[in-house]
CSV table of C-alpha atoms and ligand atoms in Angstrom, one decimal:
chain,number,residue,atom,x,y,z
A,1,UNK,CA,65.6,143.3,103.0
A,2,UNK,CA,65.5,142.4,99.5
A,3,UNK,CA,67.8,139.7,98.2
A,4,UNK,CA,71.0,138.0,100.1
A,5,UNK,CA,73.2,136.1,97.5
A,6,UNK,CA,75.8,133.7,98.4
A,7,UNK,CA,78.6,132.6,95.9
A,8,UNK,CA,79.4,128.3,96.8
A,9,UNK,CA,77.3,125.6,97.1
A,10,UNK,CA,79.5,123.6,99.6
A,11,UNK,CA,78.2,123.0,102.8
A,12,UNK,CA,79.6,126.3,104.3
A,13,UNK,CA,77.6,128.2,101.5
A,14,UNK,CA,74.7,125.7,102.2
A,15,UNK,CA,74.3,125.7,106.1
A,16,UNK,CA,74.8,129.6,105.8
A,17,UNK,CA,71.4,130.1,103.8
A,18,UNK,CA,69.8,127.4,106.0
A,19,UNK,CA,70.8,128.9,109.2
A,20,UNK,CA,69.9,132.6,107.6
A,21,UNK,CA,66.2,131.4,105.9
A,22,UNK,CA,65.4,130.6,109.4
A,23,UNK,CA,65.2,134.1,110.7
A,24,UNK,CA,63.2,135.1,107.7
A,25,UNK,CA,65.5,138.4,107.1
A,26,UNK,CA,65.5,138.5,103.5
A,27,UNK,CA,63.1,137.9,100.9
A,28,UNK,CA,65.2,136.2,98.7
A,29,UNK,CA,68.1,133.7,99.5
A,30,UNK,CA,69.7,133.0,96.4
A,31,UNK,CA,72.6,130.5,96.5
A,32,UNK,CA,74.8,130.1,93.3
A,33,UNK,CA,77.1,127.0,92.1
A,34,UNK,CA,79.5,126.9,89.2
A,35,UNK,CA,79.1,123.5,88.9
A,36,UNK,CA,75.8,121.0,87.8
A,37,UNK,CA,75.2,119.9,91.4
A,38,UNK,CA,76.0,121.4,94.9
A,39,UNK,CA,78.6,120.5,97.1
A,40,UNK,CA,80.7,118.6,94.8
A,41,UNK,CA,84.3,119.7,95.6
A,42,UNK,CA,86.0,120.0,99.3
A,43,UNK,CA,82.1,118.8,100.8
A,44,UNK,CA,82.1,115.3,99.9
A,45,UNK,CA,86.1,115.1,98.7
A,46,UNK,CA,87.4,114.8,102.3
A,47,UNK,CA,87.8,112.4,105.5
A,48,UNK,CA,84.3,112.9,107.2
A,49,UNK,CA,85.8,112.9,110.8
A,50,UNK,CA,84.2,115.1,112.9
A,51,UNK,CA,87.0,116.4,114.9
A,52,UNK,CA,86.7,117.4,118.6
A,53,UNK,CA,89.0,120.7,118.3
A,54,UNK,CA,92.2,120.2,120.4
A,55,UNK,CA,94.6,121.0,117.6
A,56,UNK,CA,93.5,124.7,117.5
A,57,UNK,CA,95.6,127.2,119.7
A,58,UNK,CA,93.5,129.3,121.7
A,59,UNK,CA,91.9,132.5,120.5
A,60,UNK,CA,91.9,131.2,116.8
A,61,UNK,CA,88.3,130.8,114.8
A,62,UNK,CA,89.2,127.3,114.8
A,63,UNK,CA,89.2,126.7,119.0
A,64,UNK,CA,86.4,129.1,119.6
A,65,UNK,CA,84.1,127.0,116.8
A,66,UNK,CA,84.9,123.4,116.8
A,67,UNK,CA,84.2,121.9,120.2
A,68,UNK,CA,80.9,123.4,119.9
A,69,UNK,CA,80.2,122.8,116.1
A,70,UNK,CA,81.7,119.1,117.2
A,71,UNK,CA,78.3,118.6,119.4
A,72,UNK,CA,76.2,119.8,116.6
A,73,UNK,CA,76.9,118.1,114.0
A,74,UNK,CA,77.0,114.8,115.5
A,75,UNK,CA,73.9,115.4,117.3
A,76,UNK,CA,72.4,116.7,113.9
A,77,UNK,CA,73.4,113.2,112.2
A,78,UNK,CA,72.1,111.7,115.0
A,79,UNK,CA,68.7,113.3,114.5
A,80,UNK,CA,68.4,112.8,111.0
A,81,UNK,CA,69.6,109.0,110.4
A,82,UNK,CA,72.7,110.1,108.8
A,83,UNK,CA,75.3,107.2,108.9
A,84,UNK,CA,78.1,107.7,111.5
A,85,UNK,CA,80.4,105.6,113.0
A,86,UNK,CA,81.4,106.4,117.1
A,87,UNK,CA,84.7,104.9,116.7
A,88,UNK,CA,86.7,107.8,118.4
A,89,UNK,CA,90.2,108.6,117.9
A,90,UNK,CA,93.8,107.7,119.4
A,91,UNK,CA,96.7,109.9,118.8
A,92,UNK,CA,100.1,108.0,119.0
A,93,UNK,CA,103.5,109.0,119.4
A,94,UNK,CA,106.7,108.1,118.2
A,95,UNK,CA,109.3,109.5,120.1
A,96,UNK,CA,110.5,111.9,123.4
A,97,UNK,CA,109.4,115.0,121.3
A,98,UNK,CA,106.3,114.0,119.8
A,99,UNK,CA,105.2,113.3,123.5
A,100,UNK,CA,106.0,117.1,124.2
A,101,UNK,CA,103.5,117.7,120.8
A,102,UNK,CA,101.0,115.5,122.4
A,103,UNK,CA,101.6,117.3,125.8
A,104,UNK,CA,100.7,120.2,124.1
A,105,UNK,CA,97.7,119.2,122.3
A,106,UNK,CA,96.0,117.6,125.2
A,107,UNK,CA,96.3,121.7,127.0
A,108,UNK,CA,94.9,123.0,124.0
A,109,UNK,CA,92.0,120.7,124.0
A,110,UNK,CA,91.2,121.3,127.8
A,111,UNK,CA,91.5,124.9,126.8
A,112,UNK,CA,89.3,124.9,123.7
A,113,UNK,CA,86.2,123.0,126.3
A,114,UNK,CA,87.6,119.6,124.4
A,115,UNK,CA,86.6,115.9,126.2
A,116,UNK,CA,89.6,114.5,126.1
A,117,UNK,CA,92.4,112.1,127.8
A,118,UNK,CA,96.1,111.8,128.3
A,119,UNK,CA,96.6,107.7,129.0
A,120,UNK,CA,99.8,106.0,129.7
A,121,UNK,CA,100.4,103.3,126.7
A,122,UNK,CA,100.2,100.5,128.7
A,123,UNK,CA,96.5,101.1,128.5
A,124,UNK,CA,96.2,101.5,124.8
A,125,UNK,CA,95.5,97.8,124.3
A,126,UNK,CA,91.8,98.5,125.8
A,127,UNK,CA,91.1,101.2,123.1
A,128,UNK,CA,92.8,99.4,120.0
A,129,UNK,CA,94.6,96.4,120.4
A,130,UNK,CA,96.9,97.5,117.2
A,131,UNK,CA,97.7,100.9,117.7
A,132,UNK,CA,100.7,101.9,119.4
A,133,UNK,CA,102.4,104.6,120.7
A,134,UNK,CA,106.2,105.5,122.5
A,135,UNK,CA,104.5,106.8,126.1
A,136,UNK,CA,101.2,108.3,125.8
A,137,UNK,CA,98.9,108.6,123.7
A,138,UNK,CA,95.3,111.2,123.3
A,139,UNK,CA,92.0,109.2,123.3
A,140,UNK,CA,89.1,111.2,121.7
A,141,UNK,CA,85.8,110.1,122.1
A,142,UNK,CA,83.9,112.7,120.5
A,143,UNK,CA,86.0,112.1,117.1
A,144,UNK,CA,83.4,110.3,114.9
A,145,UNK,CA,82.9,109.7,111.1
A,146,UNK,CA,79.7,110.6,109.5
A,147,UNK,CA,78.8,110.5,105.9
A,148,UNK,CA,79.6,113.1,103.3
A,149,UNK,CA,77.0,112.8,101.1
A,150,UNK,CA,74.5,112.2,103.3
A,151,UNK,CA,74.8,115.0,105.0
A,152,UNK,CA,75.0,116.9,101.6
A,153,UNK,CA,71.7,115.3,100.8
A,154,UNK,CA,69.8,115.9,103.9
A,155,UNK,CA,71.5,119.7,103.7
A,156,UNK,CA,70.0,119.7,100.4
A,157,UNK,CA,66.6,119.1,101.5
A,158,UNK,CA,66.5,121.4,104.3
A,159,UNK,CA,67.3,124.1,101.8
A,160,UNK,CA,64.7,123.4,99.5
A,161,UNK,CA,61.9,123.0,101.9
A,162,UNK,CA,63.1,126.4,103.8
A,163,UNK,CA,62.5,128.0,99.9
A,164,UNK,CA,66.3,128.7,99.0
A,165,UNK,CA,66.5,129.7,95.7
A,166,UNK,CA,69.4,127.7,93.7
A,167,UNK,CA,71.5,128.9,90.5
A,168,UNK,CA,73.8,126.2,89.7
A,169,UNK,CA,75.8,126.0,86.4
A,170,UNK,CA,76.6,129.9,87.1
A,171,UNK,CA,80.1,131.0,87.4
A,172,UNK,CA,81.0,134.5,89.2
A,173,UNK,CA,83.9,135.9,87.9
A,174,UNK,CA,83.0,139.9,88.7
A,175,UNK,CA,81.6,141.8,90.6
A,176,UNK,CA,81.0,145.6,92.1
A,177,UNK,CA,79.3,146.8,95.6
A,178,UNK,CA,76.2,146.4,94.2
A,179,UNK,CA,75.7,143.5,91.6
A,180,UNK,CA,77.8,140.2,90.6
A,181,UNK,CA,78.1,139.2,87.2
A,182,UNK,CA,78.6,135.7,85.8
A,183,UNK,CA,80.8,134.0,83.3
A,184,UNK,CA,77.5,134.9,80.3
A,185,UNK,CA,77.6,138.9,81.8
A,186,UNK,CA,74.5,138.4,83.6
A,187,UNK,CA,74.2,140.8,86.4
A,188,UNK,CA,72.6,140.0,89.4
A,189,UNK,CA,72.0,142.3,92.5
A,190,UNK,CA,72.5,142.0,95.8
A,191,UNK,CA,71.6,143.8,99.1
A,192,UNK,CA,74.2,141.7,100.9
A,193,UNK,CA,76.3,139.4,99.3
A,194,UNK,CA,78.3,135.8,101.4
A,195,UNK,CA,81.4,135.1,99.8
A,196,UNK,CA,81.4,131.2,100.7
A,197,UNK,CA,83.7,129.8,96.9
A,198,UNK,CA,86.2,127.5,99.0
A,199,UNK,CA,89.2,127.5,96.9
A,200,UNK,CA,88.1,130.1,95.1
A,201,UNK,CA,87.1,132.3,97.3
A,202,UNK,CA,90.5,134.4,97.4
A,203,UNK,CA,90.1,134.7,94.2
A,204,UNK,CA,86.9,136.0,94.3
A,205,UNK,CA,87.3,138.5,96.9
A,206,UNK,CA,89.9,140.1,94.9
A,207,UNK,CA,87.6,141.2,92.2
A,208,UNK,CA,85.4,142.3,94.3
A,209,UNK,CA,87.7,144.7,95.6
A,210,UNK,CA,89.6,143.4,98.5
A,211,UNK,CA,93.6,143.8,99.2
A,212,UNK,CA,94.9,141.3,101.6
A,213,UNK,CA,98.4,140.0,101.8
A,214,UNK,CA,97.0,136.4,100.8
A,215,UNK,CA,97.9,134.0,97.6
A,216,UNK,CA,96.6,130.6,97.3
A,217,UNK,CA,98.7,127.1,97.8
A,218,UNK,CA,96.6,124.2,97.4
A,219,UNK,CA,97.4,120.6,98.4
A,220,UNK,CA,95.9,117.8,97.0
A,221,UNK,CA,94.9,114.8,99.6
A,222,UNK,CA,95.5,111.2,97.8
A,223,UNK,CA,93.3,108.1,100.0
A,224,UNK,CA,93.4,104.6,99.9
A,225,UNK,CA,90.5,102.8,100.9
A,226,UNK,CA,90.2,99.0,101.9
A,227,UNK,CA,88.6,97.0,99.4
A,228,UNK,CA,86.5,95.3,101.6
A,229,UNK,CA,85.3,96.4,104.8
A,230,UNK,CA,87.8,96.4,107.4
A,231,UNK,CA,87.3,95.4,111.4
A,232,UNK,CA,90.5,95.2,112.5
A,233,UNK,CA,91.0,98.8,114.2
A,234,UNK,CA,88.3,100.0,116.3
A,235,UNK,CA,89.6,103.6,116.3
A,236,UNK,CA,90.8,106.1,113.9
A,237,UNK,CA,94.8,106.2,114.6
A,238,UNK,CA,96.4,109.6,113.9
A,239,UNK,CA,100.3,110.9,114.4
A,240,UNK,CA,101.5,114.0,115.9
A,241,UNK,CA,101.2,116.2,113.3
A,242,UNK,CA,103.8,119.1,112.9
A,243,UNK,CA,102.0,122.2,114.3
A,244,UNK,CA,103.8,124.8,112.2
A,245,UNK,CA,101.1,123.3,109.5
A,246,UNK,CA,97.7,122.5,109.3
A,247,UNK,CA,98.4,119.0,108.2
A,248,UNK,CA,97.8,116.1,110.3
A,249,UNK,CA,100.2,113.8,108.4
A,250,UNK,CA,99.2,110.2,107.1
A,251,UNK,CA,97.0,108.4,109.3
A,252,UNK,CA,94.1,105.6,109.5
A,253,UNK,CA,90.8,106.4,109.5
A,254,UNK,CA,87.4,104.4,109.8
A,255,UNK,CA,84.5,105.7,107.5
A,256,UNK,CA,81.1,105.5,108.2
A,257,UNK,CA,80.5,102.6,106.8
A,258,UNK,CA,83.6,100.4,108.5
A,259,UNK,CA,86.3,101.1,105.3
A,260,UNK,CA,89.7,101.8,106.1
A,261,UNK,CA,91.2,105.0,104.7
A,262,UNK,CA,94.7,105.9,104.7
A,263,UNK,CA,95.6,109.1,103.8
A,264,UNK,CA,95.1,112.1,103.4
A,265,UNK,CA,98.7,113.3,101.6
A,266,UNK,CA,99.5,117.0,101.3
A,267,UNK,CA,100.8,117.0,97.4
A,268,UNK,CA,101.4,120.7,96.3
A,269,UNK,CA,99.1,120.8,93.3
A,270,UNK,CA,98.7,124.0,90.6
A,271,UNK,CA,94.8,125.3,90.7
A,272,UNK,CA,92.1,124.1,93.5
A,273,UNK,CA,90.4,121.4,91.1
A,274,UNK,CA,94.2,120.3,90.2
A,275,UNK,CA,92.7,116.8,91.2
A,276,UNK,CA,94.5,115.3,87.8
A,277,UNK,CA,97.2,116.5,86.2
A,278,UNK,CA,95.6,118.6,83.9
A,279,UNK,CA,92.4,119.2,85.5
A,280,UNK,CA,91.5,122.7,87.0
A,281,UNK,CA,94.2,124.2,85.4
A,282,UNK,CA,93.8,128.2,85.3
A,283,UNK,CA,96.4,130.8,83.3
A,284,UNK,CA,96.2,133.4,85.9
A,285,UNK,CA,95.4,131.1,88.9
A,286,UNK,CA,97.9,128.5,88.3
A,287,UNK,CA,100.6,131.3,86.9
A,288,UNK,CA,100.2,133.2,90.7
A,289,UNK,CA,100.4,129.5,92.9
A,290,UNK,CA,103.6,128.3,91.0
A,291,UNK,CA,105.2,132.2,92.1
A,292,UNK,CA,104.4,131.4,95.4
A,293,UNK,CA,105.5,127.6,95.7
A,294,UNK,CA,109.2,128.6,93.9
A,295,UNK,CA,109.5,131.4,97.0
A,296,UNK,CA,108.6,129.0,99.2
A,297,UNK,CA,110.6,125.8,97.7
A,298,UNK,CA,113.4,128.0,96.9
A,299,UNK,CA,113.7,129.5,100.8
A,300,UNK,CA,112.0,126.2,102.2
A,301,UNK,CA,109.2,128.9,104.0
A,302,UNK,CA,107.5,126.8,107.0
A,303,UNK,CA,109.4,123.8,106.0
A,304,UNK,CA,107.6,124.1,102.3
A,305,UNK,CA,110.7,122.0,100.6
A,306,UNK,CA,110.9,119.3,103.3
A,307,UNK,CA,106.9,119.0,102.9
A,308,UNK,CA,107.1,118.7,98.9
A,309,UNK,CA,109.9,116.0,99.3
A,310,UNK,CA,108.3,114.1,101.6
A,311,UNK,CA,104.6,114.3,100.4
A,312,UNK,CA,106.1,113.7,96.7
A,313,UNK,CA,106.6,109.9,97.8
A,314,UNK,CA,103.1,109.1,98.8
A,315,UNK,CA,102.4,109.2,94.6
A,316,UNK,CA,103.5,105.5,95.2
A,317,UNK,CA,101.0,103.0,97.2
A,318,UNK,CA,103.5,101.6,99.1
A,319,UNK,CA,105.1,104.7,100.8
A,320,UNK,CA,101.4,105.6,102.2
A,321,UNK,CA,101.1,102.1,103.7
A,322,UNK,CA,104.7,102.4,104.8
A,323,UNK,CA,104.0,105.6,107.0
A,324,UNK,CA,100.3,104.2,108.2
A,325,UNK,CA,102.5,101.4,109.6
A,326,UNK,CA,104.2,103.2,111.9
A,327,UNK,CA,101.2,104.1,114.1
A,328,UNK,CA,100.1,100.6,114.1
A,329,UNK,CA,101.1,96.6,115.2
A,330,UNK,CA,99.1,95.2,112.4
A,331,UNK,CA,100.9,95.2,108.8
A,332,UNK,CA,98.7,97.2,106.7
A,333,UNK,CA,100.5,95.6,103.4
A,334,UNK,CA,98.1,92.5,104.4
A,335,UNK,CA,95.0,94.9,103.3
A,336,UNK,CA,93.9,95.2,99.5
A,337,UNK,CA,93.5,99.2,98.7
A,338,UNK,CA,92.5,101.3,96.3
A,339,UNK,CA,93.1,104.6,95.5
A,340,UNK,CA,90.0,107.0,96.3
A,341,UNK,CA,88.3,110.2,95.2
A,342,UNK,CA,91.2,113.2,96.4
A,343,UNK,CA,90.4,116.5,97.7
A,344,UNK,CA,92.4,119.6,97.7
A,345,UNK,CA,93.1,121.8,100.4
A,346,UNK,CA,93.3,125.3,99.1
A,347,UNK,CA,95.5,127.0,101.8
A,348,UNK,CA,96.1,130.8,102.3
A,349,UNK,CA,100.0,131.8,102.2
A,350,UNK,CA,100.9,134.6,103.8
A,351,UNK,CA,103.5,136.4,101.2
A,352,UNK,CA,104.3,138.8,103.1
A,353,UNK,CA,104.7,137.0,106.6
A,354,UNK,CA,106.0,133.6,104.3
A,355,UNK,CA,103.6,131.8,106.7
A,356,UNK,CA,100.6,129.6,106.0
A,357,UNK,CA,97.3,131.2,107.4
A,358,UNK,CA,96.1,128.4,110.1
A,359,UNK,CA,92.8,130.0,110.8
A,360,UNK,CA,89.5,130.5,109.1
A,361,UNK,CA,89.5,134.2,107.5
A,362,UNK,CA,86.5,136.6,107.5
A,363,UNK,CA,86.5,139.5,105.6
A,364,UNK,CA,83.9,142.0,105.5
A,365,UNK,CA,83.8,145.2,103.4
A,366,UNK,CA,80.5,147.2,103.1
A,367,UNK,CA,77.7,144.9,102.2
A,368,UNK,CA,80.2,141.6,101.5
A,369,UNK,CA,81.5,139.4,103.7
A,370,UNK,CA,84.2,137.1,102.5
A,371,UNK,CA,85.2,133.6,103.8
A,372,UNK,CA,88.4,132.5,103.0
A,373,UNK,CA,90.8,129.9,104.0
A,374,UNK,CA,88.0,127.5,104.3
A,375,UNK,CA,90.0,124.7,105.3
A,376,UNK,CA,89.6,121.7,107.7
A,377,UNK,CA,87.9,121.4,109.7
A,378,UNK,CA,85.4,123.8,108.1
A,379,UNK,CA,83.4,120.8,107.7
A,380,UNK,CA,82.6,119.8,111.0
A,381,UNK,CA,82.4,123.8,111.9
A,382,UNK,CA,80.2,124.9,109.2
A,383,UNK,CA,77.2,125.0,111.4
A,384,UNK,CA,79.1,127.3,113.7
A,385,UNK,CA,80.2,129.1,111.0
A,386,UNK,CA,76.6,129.5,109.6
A,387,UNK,CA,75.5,130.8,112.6
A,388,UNK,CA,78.6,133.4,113.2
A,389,UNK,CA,77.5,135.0,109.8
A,390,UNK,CA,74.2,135.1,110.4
A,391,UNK,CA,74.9,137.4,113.3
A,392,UNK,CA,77.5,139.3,111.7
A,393,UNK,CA,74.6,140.2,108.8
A,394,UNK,CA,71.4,140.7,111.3
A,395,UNK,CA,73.9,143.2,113.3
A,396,UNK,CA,75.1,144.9,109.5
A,397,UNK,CA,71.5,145.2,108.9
A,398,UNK,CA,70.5,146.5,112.6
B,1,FAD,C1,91.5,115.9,101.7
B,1,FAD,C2,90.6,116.7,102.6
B,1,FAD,C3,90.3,116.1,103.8
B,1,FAD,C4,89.5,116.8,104.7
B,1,FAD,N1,89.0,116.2,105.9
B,1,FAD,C5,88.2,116.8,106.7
B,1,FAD,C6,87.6,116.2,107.8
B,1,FAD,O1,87.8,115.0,108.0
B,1,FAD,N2,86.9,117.0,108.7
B,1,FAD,C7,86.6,118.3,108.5
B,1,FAD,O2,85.9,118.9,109.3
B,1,FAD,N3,87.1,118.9,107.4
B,1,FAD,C8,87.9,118.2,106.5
B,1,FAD,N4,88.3,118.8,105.3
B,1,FAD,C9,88.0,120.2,105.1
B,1,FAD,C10,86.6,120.3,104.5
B,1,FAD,O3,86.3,119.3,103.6
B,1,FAD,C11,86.4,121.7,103.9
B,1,FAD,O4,87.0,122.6,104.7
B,1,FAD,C12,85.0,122.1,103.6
B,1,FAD,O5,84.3,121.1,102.9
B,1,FAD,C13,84.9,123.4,102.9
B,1,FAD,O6,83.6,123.6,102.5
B,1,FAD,P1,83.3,124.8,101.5
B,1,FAD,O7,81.8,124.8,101.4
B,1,FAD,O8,83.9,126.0,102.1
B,1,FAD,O9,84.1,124.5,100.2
B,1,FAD,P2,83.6,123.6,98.9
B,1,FAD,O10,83.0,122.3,99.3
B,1,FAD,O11,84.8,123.5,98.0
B,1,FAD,O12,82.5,124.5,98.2
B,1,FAD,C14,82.8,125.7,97.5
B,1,FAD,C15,81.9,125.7,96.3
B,1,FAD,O13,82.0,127.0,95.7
B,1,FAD,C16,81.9,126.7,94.3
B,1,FAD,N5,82.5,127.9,93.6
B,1,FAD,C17,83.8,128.2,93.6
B,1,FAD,N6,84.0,129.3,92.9
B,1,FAD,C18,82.8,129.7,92.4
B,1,FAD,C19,82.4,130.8,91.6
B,1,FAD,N7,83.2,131.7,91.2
B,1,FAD,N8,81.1,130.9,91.3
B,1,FAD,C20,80.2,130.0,91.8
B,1,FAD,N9,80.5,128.9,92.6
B,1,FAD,C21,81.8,128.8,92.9
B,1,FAD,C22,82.6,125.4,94.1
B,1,FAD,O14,82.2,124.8,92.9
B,1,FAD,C23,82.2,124.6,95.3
B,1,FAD,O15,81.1,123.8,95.1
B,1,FAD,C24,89.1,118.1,104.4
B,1,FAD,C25,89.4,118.7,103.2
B,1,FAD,C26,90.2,117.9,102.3
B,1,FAD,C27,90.5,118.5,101.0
């Protein structure tokens, strides 16, 4: 085989070519970047948990990969000196139902091969003395932090030593069954061509030729981050999230380095770089996500207007630490924070359903293969992810 091309350099793009080099298939691996540098977008603008995969219901993309991908990546920071904090994580509730949530959580986890316990509160003290919940709680061992960008880095390096060939500053905006062709009309060929643009990978796919019943509604995640390093929790703290959407709602976590973060909020935003208010803006992008958020403020689809009012309140400070506080005994307000580089998640919609896609979407048509809906926790499952493509192009090509 001649020359595989993949279109994102974030880690999903990058631990696809590494995983790919490795079986010495193609001659070429060519790996292109619209922007100056590789993974600069959802890779290193996120939470760095590794999660351990209990929120996943069974038979999704999501179960079947992260429990597994969970092992590898912390044993692959492990391995390669990459900063990681052990912490683990507690899951708190507030009330009678959010114990049924947590119920059901801790039988999807078993399911999904998770290690994980259900623990009567009176316990909780022994894990961390501040968090607290209404009966139970989860506890998590295997949910650690790790370092974005060293990870990127060492990613990075791998690729260049394993003779990946990079293309960054190179924009694809076209493309056919047989060639790509960048924002300065340069064609370039392909004998099979990964799909791997994050938030723009819907996008993408449909000018290469593939109909789904998919638009794009991207949330941006605001953080605050402790001025100062911060022992006083010993575990990240989350809530119950609502499991009708792929948010986990506001909660604490520990970095890899021993900050406090609070966060992430689920703001709808207009464009997947909508990180400021006029950033990322796109005519025909931004003209097709504000169709979809007025059908789904206007009829409140999966709770759409109830998320918007509520997330809207998190632009102020105060209401982040106000919602952090309820998972915890210690007053958060007695923290300095600052606000800290956001992310947006760039979520499928379902228009025709009026649902949010939950799982990770694989497309393949001829000699592409599309991944879409690259959401979390695509980070801690890209290396399953890598190696899931990787078969699905040795068996297109056998
Ligand atoms: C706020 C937030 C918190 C998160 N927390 C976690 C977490 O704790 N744990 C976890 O597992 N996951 C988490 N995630 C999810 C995780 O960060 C992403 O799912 C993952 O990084 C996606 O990687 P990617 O390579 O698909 O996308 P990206 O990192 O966005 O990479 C895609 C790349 O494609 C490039 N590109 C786009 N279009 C083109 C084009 N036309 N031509 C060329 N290049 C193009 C972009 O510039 C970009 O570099 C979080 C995400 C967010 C936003």
């Amino acid at each position: 085989m001649q020359r595989l091309v993949i279109v994102g350099g974030g880690i999903v793009g990058i631990t696809i070519a590494i995983e790919i080099a490795k079986k010495n298939l193609f001659k070429e691996i060519l790996l292109i970047e619209k922007e100056k540098s590789l993974g600069s977008h959802a890779t290193v603008r996120n939470s760095g948990v590794i999660h351990a995969g209990f929120y996943y219901t069974e038979s999704s993309k999501k179960a079947e990969f992260c429990s597994k991908a969970n092992n590898l990546l912390r044993n692959y920071c492990v391995e390669n000196n990459i900063t990681i904090n052990k912490c683990g994580k507690v899951v708190v509730t507030k009330n009678e139902k959010e114990e049924e949530t947590l119920e059901l959580l801790y039988k999807r986890g078993v399911n999904n091969g998770v290690k994980l316990e259900i623990i009567d509160k009176k316990f909780i003290f022994d894990y961390d003395e501040y968090a607290k919940s209404y009966r139970n709680f989860l506890w998590s061992p295997n949910t650690w932090s790790a370092s974005p960008k060293e990870l990127l880095n060492k990613l990075i390096s791998e690729s260049e030593s394993l003779g990946i060939k990079v293309l960054t500053n190179t924009r694809i905006s076209d493309g056919t069954n047989e060639e790509i062709i960048d924002n300065k009309n340069n064609k370039i060929k392909y004998d099979f061509l990964i799909n791997a643009a994050g938030g723009y990978a819907l996008e993408l796919s449909k000018k290469l030729g593939i109909v789904s019943d998919y638009s794009l509604l991207p949330f941006k995640g605001l953080y605050l981050k402790s001025k100062k390093i911060s022992k006083i929790f010993k575990r990240h703290i989350y809530p119950v999230p609502n499991i009708n959407q792929p948010f986990l709602g506001i909660h604490t976590t520990l970095t890899s380095d021993n900050f406090l973060k609070l966060g992430p909020t689920a703001i709808p935003v207009l464009s997947p770089e909508n990180y400021k208010i006029f950033d990322g803006l796109d005519f025909g992008i931004s003209t097709q996500i504000i169709k979809s958020q007025i059908d789904c403020f206007f009829n409140n689809n999966f709770g759409y207007r109830d998320l918007a009012f509520r997330e809207i309140k998190y632009l102020l400070k105060s209401n982040i630490i106000k919602e952090a506080n309820k998972l915890t005994n210690f007053d958060l307000n007695q923290i300095e924070f600052d606000w800290y580089t956001p992310g947006i998640r760039a979520q499928l919609y379902d228009f025709k359903n009026k649902t949010l896609e939950m799982d990770f979407k694989m497309i393949e048509k001829d000699k592409q293969l599309h991944i879409l809906n690259s959401i979390s926790p695509a980070w801690t499952c890209s290396f399953m992810t890598a190696r899931y493509i990787s078969d699905k192009v040795i068996t297109f090509f056998n």
